[in-house]
Coordinates of C-alpha atoms in Angstrom, one line a residue:
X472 CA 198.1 128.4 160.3
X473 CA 198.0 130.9 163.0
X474 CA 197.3 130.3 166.4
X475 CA 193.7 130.1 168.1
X476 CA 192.6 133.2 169.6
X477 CA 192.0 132.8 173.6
X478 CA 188.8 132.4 172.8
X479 CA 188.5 129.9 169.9
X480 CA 190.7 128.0 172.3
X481 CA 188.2 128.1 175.1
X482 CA 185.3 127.3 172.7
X483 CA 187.2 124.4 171.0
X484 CA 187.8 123.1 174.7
X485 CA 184.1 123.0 175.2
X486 CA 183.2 121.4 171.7
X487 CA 186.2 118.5 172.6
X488 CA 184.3 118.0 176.3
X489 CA 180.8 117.1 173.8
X490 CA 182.5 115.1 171.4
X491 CA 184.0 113.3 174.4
X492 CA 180.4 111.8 175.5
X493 CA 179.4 111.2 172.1
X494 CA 178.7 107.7 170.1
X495 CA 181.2 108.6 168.0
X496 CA 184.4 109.3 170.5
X497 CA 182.9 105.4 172.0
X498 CA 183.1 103.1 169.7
X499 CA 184.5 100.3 171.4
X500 CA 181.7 100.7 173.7
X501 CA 179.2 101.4 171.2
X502 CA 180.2 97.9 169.2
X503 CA 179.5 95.9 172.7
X504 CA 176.2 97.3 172.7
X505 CA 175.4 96.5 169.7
X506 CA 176.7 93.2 169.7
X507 CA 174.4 93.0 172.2
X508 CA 171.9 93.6 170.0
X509 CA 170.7 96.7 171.8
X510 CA 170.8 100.8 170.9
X511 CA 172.4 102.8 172.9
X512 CA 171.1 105.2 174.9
X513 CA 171.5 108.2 172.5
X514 CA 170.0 106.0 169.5
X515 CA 166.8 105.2 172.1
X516 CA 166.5 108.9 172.5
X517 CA 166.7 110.0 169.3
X518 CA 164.0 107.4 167.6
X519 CA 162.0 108.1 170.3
X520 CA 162.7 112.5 170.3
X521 CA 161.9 112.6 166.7
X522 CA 161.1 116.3 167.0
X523 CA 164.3 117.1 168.5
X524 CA 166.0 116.7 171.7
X525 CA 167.6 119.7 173.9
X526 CA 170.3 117.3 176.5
X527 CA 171.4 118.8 179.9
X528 CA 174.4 117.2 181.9
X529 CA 176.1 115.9 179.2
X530 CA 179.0 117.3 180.9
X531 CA 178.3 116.1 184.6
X532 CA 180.3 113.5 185.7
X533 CA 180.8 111.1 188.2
X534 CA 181.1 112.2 191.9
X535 CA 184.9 110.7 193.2
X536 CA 185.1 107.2 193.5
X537 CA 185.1 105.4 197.2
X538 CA 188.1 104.7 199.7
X539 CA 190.3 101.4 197.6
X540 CA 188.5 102.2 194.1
X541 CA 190.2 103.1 191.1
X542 CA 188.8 106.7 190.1
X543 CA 185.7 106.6 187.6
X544 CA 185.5 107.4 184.2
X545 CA 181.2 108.0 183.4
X546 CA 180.7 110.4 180.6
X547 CA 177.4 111.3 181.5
X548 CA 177.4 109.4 184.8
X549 CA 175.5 107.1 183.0
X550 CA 172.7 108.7 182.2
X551 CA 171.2 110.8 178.8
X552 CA 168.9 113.5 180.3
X553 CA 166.9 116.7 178.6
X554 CA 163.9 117.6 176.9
X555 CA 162.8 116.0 173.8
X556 CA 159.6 116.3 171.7
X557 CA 157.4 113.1 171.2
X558 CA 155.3 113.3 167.9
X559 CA 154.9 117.5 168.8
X560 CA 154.8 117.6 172.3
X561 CA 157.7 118.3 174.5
X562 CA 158.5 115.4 177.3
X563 CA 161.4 115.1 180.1
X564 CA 163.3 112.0 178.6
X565 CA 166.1 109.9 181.2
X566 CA 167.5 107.3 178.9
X567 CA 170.2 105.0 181.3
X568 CA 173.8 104.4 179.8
X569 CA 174.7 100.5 180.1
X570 CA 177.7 101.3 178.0
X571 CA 178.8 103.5 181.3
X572 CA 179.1 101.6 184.1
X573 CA 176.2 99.0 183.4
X574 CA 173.8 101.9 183.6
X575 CA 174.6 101.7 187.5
X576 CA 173.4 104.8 189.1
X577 CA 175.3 106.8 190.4
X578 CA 175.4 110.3 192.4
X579 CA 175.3 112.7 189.6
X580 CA 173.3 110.6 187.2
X581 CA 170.4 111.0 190.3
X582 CA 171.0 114.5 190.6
X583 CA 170.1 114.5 186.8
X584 CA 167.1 112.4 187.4
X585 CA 166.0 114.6 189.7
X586 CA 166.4 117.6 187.5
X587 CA 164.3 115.7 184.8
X588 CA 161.2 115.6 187.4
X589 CA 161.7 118.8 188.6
X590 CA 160.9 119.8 184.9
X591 CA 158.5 117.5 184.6
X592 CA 156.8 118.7 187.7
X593 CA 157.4 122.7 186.7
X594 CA 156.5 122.4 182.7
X595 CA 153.8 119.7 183.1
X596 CA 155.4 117.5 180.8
X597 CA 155.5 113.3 180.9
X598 CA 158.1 112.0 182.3
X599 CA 159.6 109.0 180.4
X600 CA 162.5 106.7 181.4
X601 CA 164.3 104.4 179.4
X602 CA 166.0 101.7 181.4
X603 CA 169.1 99.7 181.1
X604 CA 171.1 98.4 183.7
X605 CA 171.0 100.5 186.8
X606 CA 170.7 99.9 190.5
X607 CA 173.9 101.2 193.5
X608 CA 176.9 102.1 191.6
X609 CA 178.9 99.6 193.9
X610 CA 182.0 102.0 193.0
X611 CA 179.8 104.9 195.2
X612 CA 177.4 102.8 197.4
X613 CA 180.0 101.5 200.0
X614 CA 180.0 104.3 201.9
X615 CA 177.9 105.6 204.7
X616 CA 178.6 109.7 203.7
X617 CA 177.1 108.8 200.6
X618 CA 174.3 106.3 201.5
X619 CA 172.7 107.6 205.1
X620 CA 170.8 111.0 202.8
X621 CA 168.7 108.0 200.8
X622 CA 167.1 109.5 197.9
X623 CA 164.0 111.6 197.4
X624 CA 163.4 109.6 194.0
X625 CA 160.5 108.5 195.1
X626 CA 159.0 112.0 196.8
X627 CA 159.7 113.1 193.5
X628 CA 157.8 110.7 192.0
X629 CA 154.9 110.8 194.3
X630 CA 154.8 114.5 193.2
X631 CA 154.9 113.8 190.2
X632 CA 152.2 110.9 190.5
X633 CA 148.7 112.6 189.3
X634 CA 150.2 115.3 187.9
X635 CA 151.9 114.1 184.7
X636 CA 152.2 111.2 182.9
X637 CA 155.0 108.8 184.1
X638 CA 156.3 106.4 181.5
X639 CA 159.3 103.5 181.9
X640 CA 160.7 101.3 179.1
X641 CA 162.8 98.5 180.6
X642 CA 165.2 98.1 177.8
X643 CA 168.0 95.9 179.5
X644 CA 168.6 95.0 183.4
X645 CA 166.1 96.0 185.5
X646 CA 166.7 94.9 188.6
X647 CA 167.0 97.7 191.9
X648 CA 166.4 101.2 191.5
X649 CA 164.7 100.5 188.0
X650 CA 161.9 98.7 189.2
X651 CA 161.2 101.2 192.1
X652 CA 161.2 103.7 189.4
X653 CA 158.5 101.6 187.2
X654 CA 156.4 100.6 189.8
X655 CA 155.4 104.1 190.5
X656 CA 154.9 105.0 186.5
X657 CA 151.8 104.9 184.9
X658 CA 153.1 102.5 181.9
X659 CA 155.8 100.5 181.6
X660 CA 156.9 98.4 178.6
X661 CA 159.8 96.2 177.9
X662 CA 161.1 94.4 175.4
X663 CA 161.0 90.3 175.3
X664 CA 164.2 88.5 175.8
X665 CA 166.2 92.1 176.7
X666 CA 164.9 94.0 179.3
X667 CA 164.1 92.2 183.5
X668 CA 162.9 94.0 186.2
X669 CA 162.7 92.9 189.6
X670 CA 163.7 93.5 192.8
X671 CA 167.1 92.0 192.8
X672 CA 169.1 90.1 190.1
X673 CA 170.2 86.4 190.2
X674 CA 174.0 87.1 191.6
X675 CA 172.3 89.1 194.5
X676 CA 169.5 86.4 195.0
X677 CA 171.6 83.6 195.3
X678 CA 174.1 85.2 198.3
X679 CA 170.9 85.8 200.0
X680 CA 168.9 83.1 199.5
X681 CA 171.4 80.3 197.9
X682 CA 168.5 80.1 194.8
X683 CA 170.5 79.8 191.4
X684 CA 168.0 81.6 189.2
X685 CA 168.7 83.4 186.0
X686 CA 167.8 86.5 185.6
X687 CA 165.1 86.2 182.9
X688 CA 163.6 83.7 185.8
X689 CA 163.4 86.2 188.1
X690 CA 161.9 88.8 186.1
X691 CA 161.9 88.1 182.3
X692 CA 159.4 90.1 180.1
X693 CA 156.4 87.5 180.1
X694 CA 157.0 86.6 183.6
X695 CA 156.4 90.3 184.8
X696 CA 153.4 91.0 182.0
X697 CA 151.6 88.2 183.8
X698 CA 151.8 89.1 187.1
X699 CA 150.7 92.9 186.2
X700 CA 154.6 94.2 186.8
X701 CA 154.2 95.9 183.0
X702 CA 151.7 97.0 180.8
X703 CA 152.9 96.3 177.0
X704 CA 156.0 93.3 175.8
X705 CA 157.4 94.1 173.0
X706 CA 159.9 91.9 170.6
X707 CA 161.9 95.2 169.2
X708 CA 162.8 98.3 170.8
X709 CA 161.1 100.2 168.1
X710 CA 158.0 98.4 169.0
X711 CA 158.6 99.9 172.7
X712 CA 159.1 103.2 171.9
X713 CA 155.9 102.5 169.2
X714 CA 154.1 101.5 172.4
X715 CA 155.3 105.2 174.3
X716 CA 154.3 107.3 171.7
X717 CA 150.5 105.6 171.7
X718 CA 150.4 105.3 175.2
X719 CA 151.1 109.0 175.2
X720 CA 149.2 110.4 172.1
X721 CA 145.8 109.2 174.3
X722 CA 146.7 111.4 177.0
X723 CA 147.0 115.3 177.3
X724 CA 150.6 116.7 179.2
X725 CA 149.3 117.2 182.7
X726 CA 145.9 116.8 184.0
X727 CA 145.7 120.2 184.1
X728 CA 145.4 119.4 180.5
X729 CA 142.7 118.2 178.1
X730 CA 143.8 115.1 175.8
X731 CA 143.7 115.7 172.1
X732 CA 141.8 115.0 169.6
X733 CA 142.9 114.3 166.1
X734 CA 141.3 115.8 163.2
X735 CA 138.4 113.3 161.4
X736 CA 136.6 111.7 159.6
X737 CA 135.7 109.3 162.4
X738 CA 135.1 105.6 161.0
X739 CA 134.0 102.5 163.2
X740 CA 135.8 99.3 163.8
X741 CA 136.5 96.8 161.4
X742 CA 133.7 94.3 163.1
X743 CA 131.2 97.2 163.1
X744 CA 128.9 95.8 160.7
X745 CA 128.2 92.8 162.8
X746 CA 127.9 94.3 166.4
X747 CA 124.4 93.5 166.5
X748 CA 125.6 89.4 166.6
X749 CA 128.7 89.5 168.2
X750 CA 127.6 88.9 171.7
X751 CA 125.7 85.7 171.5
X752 CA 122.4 85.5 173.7
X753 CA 123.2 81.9 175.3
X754 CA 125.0 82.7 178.3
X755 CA 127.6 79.9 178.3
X756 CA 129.1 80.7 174.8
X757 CA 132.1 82.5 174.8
X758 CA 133.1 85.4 172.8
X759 CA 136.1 87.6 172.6
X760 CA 134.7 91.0 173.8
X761 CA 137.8 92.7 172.3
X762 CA 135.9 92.2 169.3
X763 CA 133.2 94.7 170.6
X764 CA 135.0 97.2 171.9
X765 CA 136.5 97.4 168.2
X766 CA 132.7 97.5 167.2
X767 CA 132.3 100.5 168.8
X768 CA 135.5 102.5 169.0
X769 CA 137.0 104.2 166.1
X770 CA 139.2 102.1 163.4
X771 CA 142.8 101.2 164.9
X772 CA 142.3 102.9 168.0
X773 CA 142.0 100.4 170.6
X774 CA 145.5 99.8 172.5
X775 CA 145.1 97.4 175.6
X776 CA 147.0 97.1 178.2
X777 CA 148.5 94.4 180.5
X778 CA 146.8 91.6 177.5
X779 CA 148.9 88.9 179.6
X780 CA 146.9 90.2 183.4
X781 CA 144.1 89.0 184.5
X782 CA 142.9 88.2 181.0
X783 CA 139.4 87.8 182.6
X784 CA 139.3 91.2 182.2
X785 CA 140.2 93.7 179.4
X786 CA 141.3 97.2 180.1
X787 CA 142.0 99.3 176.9
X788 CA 142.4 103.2 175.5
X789 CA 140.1 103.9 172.7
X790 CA 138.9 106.6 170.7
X791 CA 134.9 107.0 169.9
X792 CA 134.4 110.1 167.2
X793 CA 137.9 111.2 168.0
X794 CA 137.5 111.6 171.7
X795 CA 139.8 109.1 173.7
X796 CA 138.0 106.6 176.6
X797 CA 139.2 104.2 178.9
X798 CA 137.3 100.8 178.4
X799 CA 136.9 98.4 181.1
X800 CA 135.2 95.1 180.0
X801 CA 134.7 91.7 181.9
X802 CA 136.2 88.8 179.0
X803 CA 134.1 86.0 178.6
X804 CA 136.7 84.0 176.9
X805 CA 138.3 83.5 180.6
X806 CA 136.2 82.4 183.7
X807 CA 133.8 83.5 181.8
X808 CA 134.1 86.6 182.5
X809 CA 134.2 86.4 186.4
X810 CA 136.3 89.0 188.7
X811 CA 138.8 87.9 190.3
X812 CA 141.7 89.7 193.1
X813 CA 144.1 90.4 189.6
X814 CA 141.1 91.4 187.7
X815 CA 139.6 93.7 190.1
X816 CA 143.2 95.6 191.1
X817 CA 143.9 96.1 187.3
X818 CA 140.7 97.6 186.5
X819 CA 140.8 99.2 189.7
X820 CA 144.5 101.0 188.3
X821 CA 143.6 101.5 185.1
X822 CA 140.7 103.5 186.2
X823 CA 142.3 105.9 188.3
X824 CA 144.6 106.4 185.6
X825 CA 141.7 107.6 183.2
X826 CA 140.1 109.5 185.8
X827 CA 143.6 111.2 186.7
X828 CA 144.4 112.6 182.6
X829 CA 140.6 113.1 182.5
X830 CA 139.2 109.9 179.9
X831 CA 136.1 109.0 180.2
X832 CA 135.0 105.4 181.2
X833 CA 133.2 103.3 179.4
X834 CA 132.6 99.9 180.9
X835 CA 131.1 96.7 179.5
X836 CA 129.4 94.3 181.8
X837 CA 129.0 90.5 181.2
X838 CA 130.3 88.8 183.9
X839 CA 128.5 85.6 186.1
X840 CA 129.9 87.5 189.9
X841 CA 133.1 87.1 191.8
X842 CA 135.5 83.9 191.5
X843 CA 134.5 81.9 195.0
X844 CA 136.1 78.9 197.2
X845 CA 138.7 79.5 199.8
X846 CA 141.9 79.9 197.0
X847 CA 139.9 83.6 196.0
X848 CA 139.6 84.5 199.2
X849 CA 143.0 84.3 200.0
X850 CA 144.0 86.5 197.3
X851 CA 142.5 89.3 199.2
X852 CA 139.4 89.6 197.3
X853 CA 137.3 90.9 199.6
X854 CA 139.1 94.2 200.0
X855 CA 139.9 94.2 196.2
X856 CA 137.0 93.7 194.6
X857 CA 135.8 96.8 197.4
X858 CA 139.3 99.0 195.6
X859 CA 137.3 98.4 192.3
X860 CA 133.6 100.1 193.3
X861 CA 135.9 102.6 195.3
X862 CA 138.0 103.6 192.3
X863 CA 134.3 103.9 189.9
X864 CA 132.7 105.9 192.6
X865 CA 135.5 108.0 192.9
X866 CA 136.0 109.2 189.9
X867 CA 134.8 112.4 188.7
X868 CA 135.4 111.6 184.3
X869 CA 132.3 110.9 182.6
X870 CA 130.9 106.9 182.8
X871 CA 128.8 105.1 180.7
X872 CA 128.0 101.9 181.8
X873 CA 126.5 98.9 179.5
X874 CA 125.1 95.6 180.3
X875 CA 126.3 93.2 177.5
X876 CA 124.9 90.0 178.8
X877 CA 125.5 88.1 182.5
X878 CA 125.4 91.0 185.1
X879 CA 124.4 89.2 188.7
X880 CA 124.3 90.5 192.4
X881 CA 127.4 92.3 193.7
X882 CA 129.8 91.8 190.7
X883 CA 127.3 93.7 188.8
X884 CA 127.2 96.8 191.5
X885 CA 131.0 96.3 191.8
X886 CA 131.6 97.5 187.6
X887 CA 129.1 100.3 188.3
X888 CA 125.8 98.8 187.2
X889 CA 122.4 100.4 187.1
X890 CA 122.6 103.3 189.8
X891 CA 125.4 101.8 191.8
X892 CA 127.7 104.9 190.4
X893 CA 125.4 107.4 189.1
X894 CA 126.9 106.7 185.7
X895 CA 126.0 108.9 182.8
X896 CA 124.8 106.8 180.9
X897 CA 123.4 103.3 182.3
X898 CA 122.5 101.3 179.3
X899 CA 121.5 97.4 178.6
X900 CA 121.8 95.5 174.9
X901 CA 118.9 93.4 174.5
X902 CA 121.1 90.0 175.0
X903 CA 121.2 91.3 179.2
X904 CA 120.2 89.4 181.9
X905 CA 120.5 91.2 185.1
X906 CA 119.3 89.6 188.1
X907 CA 120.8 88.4 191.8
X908 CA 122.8 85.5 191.0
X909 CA 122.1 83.2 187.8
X910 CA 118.6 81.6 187.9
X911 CA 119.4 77.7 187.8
X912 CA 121.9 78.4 191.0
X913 CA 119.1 80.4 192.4
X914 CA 116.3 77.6 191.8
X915 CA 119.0 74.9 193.7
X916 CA 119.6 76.9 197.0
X917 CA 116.2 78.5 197.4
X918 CA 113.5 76.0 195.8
X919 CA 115.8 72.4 195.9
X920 CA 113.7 71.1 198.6
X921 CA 110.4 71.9 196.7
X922 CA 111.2 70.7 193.3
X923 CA 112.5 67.5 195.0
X924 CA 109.2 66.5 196.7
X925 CA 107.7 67.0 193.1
X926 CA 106.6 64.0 191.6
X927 CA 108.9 64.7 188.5
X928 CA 112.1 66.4 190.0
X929 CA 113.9 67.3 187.0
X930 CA 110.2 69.1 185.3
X931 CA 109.4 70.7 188.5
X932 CA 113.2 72.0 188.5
X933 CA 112.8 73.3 185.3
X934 CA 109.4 75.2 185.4
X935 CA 110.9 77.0 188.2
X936 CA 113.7 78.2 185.9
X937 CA 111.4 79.0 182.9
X938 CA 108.9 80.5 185.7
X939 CA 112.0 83.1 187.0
X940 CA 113.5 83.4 183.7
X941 CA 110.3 85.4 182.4
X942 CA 111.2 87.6 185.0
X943 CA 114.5 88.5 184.0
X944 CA 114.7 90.8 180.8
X945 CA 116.3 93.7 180.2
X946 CA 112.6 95.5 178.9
X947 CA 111.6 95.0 182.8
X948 CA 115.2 96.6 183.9
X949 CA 114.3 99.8 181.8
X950 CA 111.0 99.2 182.5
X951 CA 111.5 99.8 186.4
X952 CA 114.3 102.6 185.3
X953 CA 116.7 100.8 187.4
X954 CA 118.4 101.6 183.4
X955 CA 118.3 104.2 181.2
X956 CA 117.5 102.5 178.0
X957 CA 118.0 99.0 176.5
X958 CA 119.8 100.0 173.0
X959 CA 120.4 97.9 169.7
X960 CA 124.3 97.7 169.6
X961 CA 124.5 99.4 166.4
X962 CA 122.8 102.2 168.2
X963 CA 125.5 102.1 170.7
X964 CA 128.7 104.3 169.0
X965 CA 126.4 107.3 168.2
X966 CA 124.7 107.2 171.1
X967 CA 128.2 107.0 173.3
X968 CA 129.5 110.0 170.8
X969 CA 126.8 112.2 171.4
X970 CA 127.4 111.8 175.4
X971 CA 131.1 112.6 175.2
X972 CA 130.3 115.8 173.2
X973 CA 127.7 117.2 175.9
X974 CA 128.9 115.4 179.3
X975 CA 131.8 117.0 181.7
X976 CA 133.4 116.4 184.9
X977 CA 131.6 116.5 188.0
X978 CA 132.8 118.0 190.6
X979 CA 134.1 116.6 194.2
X980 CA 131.2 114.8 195.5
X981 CA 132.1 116.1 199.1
X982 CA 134.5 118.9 198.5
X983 CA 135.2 119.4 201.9
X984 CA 136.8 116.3 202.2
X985 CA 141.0 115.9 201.8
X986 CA 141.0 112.5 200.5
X987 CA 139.3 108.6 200.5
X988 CA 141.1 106.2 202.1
X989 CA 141.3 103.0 199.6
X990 CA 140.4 99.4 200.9
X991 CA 143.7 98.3 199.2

């Protein structure tokens, strides 16, 4: 065999240096992974980057290793960085390397993090981020060289923030950097009994506080989807990258962008045929209002979002005729429906999201008015529940508003009712019953005093509430065109699909003005 050429030998040099950061030239570490029942970072990418992946900084590797440690071996440094194509459409994709290092990150695997956003930020591309492990590299940290710069992580991200899509998947330990980085994405999933995220983990927790938590106590999947930390649990880490690629196919690249719409035919939700029933006309029987936003929204289209959050209130993408929407609807099946300081800021989040990637909003009303009593107003509420009429009145993305059922006082004006937003579209079902606050409470704080000098109390009471109730129908709302129309629910889909054919963005209602300042 004759010898390599100067060349083949400088190319062969380069192909060993790849093969080096491979699966394949790991398998020891690959094996731990996968005893831990997790894919590795090059597996995540490619199930996810089905349409290919082009990797930069395979070759980077750690920066040297502190005063007293031993020098660092990181192929990578810990992190699988490039440009991969979800179900078409290019995306920046940062997948974290717990086999390196416990995914710790370090110098160089920032510097690559930043060169994702940059091309995020340049291409107008999402930017997704596949967690595992992570936070100081304890190997670089202890050193004040290193540490005084900080990072501009999070200016990048702010940059990015409005511009593109931002997308983390909490795979593993998420405890540090990671959940900085999630808390400023648009959706973050993780996967049940694998992925954390919090602030700091349980060794770190218990030197500074003496608790002795676990980990998963701290921040464990359910935990965080409760309080509103993530959007979507999953039980398999195909189901999280399932829940990236619909979270994504709803929304276009960049707001500069429109989203897409798939070819038809168009068919309605499984429950269509029975919309006209579903919301019953008593107004203390409980339904589940998912069940109507399937009604109306195309067949398998309606993906919801933080389920576990404030479950009084449902925030979900859809598609009507094709065309994605945001739906925000109150859920009678929990406090009946009322807002509360977690309902409000979800909605309130979700919105400017839509408004952002340009979905329109539909929003369905049936709600009795804010949770009360001195443990809501210690949540904040006040200024929350004001976040959630800011975020409607700011947006410039079509809205069509409709009355369900229970819409009373400021709740009502708070989710955009009748004028309160110039929605277009500002419909009621005939099962509505707009008015200040519900009658019977009304009766007992304005007319108690009279009914009780009546010789028959409880009849007196009761005239008073049949007496108002004529009053309150949704014919007199229309009537008064404090509404558009009162509609059949079966005449709601074609009605909404017509709209999002003809309707378009407004513009800036005071142009002149750099920004609103939100109550929260």
């Amino acid at each position: 065999m004759s010898e390599p050429t100067p060349e083949q030998a400088l190319n062969d040099r380069v192909r060993a240096a790849y093969r080096a950061v491979t699966d394949e030239a790991r398998a020891e570490k690959v094996a731990k992974q996968h005893a831990r029942g997790k894919m590795t970072a090059r597996e995540r990418v490619a199930l996810l980057a089905s349409g290919g992946f082009h990797e930069f900084g395979a070759l980077a590797g750690p920066g040297p290793a502190q005063q007293g440690a031993a020098p660092l071996v990181a192929p990578g440094d810990g992190v699988v960085t490039g440009i991969g194509y979800i179900d078409g459409r290019p995306a920046a994709i940062a997948a974290f390397d717990f086999t390196v290092l416990g995914g710790s990150n370090g110098a160089t695997g920032m510097a690559k993090l930043d060169r994702c956003a940059e091309r995020a930020l340049l291409d107008g591309i999402p930017l997704v981020m596949l967690m595992d492990g992570g936070g100081h590299r304890m190997q670089e940290a202890l050193d004040s060289r290193l540490a005084a710069p900080g990072s501009k992580l999070l200016l990048r991200l702010a940059d990015l923030s409005g511009h593109v899509p931002l997308v983390a998947a909490m795979m593993g330990p998420g405890f540090g950097a990671p959940a900085n980085i999630s808390a400023c994405c648009d959706f973050v999933t993780i996967v049940r009994g694998m992925g954390t995220i919090g602030i700091s983990s349980a060794p770190l927790v218990q030197a500074a506080t003496g608790e002795n938590l676990t980990n998963d106590e701290i921040g464990g999947a359910d935990l965080q989807a409760e309080r509103g930390v993530v959007d979507v649990v999953t039980d398999t880490e195909q189901e999280a990258v399932d829940a990236i690629r619909a979270f994504l196919s709803y929304l276009p690249a960049s707001a500069a962008d429109e989203p897409l719409v798939p070819a038809g035919p168009y068919e309605p939700g499984d429950t269509a045929d029975a919309i006209d029933t579903l919301v019953p006309s008593s107004m203390r029987q409980a339904y589940d209002v998912v069940d109507v936003i399937e009604a109306i929204a195309d067949v398998d289209t309606v993906f919801e979002l933080k389920r576990l959050h404030a479950p009084n209130i449902v925030t979900a993408f859809a598609r009507i005729d094709g065309r994605a929407v945001g739906v925000v609807a109150n859920q009678p099946r929990f406090h009946a429906g009322a807002l509360d300081a977690n309902a409000c800021e979800k909605a309130a989040h979700f919105i400017a999201v839509c408004d952002t990637f340009g979905l329109p909003l539909l929003i369905l009303i049936d709600l009795p008015g804010f949770l009360v009593g001195a443990g809501a107003e210690e949540t904040n509420l006040v200024r929350r529940s004001a976040r959630l009429g800011y975020e409607l009145a700011a947006a410039t993305v079509p809205r069509f508003v409709i009355v369900t059922r229970k819409a009373y006082g400021a709740a009502y004006i708070a989710m955009g009712g009748g004028r309160s937003i110039e929605a277009d579209l500002s419909l009621a079902w005939p099962t509505a019953e707009i008015c200040a606050i519900p009658i019977e409470s009304a009766v007992d704080l304005a007319f108690r005093s009279q009914y009780e000098a009546a010789p028959d109390p409880a009849k007196a009471r009761g005239d008073l509430i049949t007496l108002f109730q004529a009053n309150v129908d949704p014919l007199l709302a229309a009537d008064g065109f404090g509404i558009d129309d009162v509609v059949l629910p079966s005449a709601t889909r074609p009605m909404l699909a017509e709209a999002l054919g003809r309707v378009r963005r407004r513009p800036p209602r005071v142009p002149q003005k750099r920004r609103s300042i939100s109550p929260i």
